[in-house]
mmCIF file of C-alpha atoms and ligand atoms in Angstrom:
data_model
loop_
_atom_site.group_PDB
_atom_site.id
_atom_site.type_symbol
_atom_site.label_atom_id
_atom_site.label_comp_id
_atom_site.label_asym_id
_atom_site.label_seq_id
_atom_site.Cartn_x
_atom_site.Cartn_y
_atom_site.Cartn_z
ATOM 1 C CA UNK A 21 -23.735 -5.901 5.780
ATOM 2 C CA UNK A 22 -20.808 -5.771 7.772
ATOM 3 C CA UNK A 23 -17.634 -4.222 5.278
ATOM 4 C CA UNK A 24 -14.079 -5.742 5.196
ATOM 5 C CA UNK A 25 -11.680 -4.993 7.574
ATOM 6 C CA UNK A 26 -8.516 -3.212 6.051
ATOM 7 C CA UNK A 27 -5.183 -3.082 7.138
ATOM 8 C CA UNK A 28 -3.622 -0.055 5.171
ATOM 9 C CA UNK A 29 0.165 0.378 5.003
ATOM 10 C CA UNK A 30 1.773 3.576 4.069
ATOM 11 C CA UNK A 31 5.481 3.487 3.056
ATOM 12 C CA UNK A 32 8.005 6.396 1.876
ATOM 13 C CA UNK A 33 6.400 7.549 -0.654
ATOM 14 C CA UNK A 34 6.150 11.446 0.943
ATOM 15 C CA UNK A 35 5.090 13.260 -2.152
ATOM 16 C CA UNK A 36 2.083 10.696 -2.564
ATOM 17 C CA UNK A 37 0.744 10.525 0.867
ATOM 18 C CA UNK A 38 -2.145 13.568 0.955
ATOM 19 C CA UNK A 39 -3.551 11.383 -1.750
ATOM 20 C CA UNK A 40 -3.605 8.753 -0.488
ATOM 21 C CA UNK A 41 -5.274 10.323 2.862
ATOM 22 C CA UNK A 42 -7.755 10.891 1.095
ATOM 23 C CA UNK A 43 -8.426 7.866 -0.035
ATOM 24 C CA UNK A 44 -7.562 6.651 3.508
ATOM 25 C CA UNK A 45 -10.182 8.885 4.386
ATOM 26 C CA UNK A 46 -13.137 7.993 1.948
ATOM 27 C CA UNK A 47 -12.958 4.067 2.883
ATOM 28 C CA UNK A 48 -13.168 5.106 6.526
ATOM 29 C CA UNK A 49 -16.530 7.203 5.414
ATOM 30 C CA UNK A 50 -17.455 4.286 3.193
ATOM 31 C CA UNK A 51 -17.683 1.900 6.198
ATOM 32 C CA UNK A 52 -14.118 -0.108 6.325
ATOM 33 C CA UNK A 53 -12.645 -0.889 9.652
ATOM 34 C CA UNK A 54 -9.189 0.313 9.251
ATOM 35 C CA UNK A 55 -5.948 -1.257 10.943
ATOM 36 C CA UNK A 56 -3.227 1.743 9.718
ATOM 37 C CA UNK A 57 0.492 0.214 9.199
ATOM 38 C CA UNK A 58 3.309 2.502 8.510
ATOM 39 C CA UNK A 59 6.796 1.261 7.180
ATOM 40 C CA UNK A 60 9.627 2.368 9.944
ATOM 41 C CA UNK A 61 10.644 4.921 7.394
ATOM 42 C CA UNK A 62 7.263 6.428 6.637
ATOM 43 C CA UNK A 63 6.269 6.696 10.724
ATOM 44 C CA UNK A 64 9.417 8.595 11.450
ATOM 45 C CA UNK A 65 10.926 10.651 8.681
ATOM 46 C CA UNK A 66 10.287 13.801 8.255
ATOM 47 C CA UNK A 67 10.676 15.744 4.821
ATOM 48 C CA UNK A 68 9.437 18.499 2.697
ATOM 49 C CA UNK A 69 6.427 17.283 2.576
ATOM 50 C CA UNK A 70 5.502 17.529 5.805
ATOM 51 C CA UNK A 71 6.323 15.988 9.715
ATOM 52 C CA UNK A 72 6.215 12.368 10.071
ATOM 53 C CA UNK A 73 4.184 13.021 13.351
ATOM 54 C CA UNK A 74 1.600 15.129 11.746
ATOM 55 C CA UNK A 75 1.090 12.594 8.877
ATOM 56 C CA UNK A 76 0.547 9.398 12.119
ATOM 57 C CA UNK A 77 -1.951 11.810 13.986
ATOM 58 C CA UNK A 78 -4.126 12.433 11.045
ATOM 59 C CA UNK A 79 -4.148 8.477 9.907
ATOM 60 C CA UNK A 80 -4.711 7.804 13.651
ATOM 61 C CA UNK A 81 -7.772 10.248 13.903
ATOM 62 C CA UNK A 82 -9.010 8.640 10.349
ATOM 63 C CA UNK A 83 -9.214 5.147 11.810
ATOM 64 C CA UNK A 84 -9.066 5.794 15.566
ATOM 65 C CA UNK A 85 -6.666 2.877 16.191
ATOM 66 C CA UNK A 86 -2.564 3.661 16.975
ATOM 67 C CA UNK A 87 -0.341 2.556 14.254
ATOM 68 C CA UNK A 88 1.313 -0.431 13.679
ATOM 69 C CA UNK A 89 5.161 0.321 12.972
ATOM 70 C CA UNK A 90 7.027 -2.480 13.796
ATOM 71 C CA UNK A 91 7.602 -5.702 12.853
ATOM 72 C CA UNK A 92 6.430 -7.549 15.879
ATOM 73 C CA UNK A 93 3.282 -5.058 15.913
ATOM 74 C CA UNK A 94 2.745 -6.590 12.459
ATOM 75 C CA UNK A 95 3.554 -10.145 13.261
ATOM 76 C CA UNK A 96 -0.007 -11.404 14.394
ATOM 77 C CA UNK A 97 -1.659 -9.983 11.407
ATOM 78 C CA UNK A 98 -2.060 -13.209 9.532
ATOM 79 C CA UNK A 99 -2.276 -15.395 12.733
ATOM 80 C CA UNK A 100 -5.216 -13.492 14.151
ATOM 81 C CA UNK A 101 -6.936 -13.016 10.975
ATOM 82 C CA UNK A 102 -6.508 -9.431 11.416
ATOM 83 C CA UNK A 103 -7.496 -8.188 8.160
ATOM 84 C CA UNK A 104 -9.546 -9.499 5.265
ATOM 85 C CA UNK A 105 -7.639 -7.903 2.603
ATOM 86 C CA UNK A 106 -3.894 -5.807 3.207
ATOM 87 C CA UNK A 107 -3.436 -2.680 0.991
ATOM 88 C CA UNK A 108 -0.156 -1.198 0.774
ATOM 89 C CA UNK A 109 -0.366 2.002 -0.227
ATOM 90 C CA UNK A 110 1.948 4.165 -1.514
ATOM 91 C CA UNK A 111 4.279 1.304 -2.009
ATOM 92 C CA UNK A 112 7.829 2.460 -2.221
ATOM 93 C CA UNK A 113 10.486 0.558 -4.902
ATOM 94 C CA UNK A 114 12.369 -0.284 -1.569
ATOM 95 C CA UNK A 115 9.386 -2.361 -0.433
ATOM 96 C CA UNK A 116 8.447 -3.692 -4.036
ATOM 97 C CA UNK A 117 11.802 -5.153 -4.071
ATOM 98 C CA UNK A 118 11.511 -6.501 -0.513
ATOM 99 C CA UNK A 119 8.364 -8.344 -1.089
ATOM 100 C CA UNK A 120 9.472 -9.715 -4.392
ATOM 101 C CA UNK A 121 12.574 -10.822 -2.971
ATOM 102 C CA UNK A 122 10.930 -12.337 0.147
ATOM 103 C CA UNK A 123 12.466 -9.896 2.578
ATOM 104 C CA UNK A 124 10.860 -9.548 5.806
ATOM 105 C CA UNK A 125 12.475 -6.695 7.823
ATOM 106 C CA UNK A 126 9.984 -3.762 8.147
ATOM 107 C CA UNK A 127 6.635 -3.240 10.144
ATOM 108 C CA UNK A 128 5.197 -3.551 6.111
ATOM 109 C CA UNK A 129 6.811 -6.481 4.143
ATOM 110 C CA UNK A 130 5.986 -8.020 7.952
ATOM 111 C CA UNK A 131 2.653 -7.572 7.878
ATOM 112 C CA UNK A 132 2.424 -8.920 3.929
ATOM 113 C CA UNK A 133 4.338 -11.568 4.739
ATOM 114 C CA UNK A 134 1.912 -12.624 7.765
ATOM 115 C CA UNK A 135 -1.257 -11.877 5.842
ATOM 116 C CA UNK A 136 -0.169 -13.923 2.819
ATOM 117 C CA UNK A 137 0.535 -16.398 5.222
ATOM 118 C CA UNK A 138 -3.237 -16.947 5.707
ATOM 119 C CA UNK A 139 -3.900 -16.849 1.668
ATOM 120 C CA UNK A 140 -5.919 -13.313 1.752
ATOM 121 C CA UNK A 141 -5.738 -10.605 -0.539
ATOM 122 C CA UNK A 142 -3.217 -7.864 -0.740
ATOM 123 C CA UNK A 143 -3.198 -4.848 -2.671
ATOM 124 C CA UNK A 144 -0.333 -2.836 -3.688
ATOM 125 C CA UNK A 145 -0.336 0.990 -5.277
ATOM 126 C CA UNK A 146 3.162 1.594 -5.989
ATOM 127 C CA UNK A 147 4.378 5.160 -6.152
ATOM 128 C CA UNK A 148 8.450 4.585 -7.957
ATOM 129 C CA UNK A 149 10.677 6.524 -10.017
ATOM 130 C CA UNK A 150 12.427 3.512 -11.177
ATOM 131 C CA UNK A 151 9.129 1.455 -11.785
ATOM 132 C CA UNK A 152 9.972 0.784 -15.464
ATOM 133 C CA UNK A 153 14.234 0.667 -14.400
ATOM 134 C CA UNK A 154 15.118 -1.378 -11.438
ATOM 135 C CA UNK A 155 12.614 -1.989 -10.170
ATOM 136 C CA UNK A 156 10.468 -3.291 -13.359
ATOM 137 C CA UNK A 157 11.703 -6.953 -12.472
ATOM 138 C CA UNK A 158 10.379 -6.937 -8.914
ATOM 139 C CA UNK A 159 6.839 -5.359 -10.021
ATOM 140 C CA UNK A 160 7.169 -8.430 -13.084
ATOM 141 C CA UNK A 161 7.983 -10.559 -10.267
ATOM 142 C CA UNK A 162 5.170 -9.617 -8.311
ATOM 143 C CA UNK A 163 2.484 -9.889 -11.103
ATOM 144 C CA UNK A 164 2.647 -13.637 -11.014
ATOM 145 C CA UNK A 165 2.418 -13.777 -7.280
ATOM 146 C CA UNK A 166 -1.160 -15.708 -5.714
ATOM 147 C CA UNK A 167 -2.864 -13.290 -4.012
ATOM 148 C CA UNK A 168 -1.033 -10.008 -5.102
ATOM 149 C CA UNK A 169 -2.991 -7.400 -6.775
ATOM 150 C CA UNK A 170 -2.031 -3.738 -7.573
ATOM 151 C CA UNK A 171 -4.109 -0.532 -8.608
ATOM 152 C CA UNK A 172 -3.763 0.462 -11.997
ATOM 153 C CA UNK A 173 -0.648 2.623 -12.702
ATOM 154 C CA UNK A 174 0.556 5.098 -15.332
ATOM 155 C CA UNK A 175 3.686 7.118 -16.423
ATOM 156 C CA UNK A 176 3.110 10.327 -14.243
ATOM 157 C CA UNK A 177 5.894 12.649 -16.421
ATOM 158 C CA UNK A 178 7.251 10.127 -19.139
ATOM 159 C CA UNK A 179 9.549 13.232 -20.767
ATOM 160 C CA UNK A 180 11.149 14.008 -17.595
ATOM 161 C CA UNK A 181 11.080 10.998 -15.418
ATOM 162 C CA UNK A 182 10.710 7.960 -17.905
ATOM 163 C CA UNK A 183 10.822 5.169 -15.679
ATOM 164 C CA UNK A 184 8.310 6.404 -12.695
ATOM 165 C CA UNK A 185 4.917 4.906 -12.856
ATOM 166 C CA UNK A 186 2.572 6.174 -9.938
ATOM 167 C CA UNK A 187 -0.771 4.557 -9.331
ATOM 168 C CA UNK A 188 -4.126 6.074 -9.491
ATOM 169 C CA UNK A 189 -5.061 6.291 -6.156
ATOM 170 C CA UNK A 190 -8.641 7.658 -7.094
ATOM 171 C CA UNK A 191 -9.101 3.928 -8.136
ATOM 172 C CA UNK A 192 -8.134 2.594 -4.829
ATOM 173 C CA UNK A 193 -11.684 2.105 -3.429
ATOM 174 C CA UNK A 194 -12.676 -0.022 -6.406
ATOM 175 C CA UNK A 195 -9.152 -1.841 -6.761
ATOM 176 C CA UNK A 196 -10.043 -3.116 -3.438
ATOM 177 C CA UNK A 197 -13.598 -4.495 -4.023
ATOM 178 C CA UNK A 198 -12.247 -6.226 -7.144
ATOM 179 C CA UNK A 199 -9.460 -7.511 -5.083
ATOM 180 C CA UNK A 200 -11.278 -8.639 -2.421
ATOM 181 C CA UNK A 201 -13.241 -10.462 -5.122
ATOM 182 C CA UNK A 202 -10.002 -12.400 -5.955
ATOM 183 C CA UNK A 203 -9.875 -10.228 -9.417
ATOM 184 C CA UNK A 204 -7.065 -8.076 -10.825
ATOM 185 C CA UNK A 205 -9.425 -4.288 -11.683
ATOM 186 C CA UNK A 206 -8.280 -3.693 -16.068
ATOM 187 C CA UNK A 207 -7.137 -1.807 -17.076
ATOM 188 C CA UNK A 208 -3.840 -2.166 -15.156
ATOM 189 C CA UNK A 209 -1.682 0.294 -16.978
ATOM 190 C CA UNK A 210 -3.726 3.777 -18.271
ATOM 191 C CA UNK A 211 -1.827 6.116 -20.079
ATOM 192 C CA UNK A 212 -1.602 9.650 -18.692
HETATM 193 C C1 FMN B 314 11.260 13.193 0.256
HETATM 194 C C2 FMN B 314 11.354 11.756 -0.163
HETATM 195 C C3 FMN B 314 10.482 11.250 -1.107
HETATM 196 C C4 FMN B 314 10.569 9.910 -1.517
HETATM 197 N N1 FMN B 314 9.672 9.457 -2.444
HETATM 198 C C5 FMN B 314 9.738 8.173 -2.822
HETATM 199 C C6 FMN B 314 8.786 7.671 -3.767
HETATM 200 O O1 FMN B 314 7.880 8.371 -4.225
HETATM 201 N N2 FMN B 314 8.897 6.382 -4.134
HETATM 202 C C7 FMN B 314 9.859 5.561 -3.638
HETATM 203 O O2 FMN B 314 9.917 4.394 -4.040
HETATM 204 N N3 FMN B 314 10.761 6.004 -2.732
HETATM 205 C C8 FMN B 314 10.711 7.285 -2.310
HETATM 206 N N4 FMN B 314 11.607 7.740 -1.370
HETATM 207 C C9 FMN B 314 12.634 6.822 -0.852
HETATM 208 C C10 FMN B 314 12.073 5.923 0.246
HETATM 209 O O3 FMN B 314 11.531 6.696 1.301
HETATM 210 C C11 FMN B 314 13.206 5.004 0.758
HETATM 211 O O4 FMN B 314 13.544 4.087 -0.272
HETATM 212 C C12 FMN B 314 12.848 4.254 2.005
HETATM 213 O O5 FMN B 314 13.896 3.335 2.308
HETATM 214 C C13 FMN B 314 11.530 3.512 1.862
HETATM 215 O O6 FMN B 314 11.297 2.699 2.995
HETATM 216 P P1 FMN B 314 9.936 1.864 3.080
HETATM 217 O O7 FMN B 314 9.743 1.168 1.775
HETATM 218 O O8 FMN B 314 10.200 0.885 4.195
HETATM 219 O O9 FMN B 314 8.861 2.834 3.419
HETATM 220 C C14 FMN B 314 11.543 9.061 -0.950
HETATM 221 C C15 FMN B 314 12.406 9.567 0.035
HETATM 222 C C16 FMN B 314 12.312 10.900 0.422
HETATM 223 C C17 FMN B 314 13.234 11.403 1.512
#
C-alpha cells in the first residue's frame, strides 16, 4: 500500500535537529514521500551546532526534493493537497506562539495554515525552554485546536531549566500513524 505523503518542517530548534534527522531519515526508509519545509530561520542560520547549508543538503539528499522556505513556496500546500498529514518538527516557542495566535508570516506557520485549510492532520514536536513559562498558554491553546496533534513531551533538565519540555522524537514515527488516524498517541507528557 501506497504510505502517506509528509510534509516535514524543521524550525530553530539547532540543538534538536540531528535527532530529528534521524527520524527524518527512518520515515524516508520506512516508505513516506517526504516534502521537507524549513522555517526562514532554520534554512539560513548558522550556529554552533552546525551550518545552515549543511543541515538543507542532508534533508535534501534524505527526501530528494529542494526545500520549501518561503511562504509562497508553502502557499499551495493545502490547495494542491500536497500532503496528507504536516509534521512540524522541532517546533520552536516562536512558531508555537505564531500558530496559536494565527500568525502567518514564515515558510512554516504558512504551510500549517494552508494544510489546515484543507482539514488534514498536523503534527507538532515542540523543542522550548519556556514550554511550561510563556509559552505554556500557546501549547494550552493549541491542545484544543481540530486537527492539531503533538508528540509526547517531557521536562528534559527540570533542576536546571524548569520550564523546557522537549519532545521525544524517537516517538515521532508512531505519533504520526496515530495522527494520521485522527488520534492524539498517550501518553502525552512522560516524565524523564
Ligand atoms: C543556537 C540556537 C538554538 C536555539 N534553540 C531553540 C530551541 O531549542 N527552541 C526554541 O524555541 N528556540 C530556539 N532558538 C530560538 C529560535 O531559533 C528563534 O526563536 C527563531 O526566531 C525561531 O524561528 P522559527 O520558529 O521561524 O524557526 C534557538 C536559537 C539559537 C541561535
Amino acid at each position: 500500500m501506497k504510505k502517506a505523503t509528509v510534509g516535514f518542517a524543521f524550525c530553530g530548534s539547532y540543538c534538536t535537529f540531528s535527532k530529528v534527522l534521524k527520524q527524518f531519515e527512518l520515515l524516508s526508509e520506512l516508505g513516506y514521500d517526504l516534502i521537507p519545509i524549513m522555517s526562514e530561520n532554520a534554512y539560513s542560520t548558522d550556529t554552533r551546532f552546525g551550518k545552515a547549508k549543511d543541515f538543507a543538503d542532508k534533508i535534501e539528499g534524505i527526501s530528494g526534493k529542494k526545500i520549501i522556505s518561503t511562504i509562497s513556496g508553502a502557499e499551495p500546500i493545502g490547495p494542491k493537497k500536497m500532503c496528507d498529514i504536516l509534521v512540524v518538527a522541532p517546533c520552536t516557542g516562536n512558531t508555537l506562539a505564531k500558530l496559536s495566535n494565527g500568525i502567518t508570516d514564515t515558510s512554516v506557520t504558512m504551510a500549517v495554515k494552508s494544510h489546515l485549510r484543507i482539514q488534514r492532520p498536523v503534527l507538532l514536536a515542540p523543542a522550548t525552554n519556556d514550554a511550561l513559562g510563556s509559552s505554556a498558554q500557546n501549547i494550552g491553546r493549541l491542545f484544543n485546536v481540530k486537527n492539531i496533534y503533538f508528540v509526547p513531551m517531557a521536562q528534559d533538565d527540570c533542576v536546571n531549566k524548569p520550564n523546557s519540555l522537549v519532545a521525544d522524537f524517537n516517538l515521532l514515527t508512531e505519533a504520526l500513524e496515530e495522527a494520521l488516524n485522527r488520534r492524539q498517541i498517550q501518553p502525552l507528557f512522560k516524565v524523564c
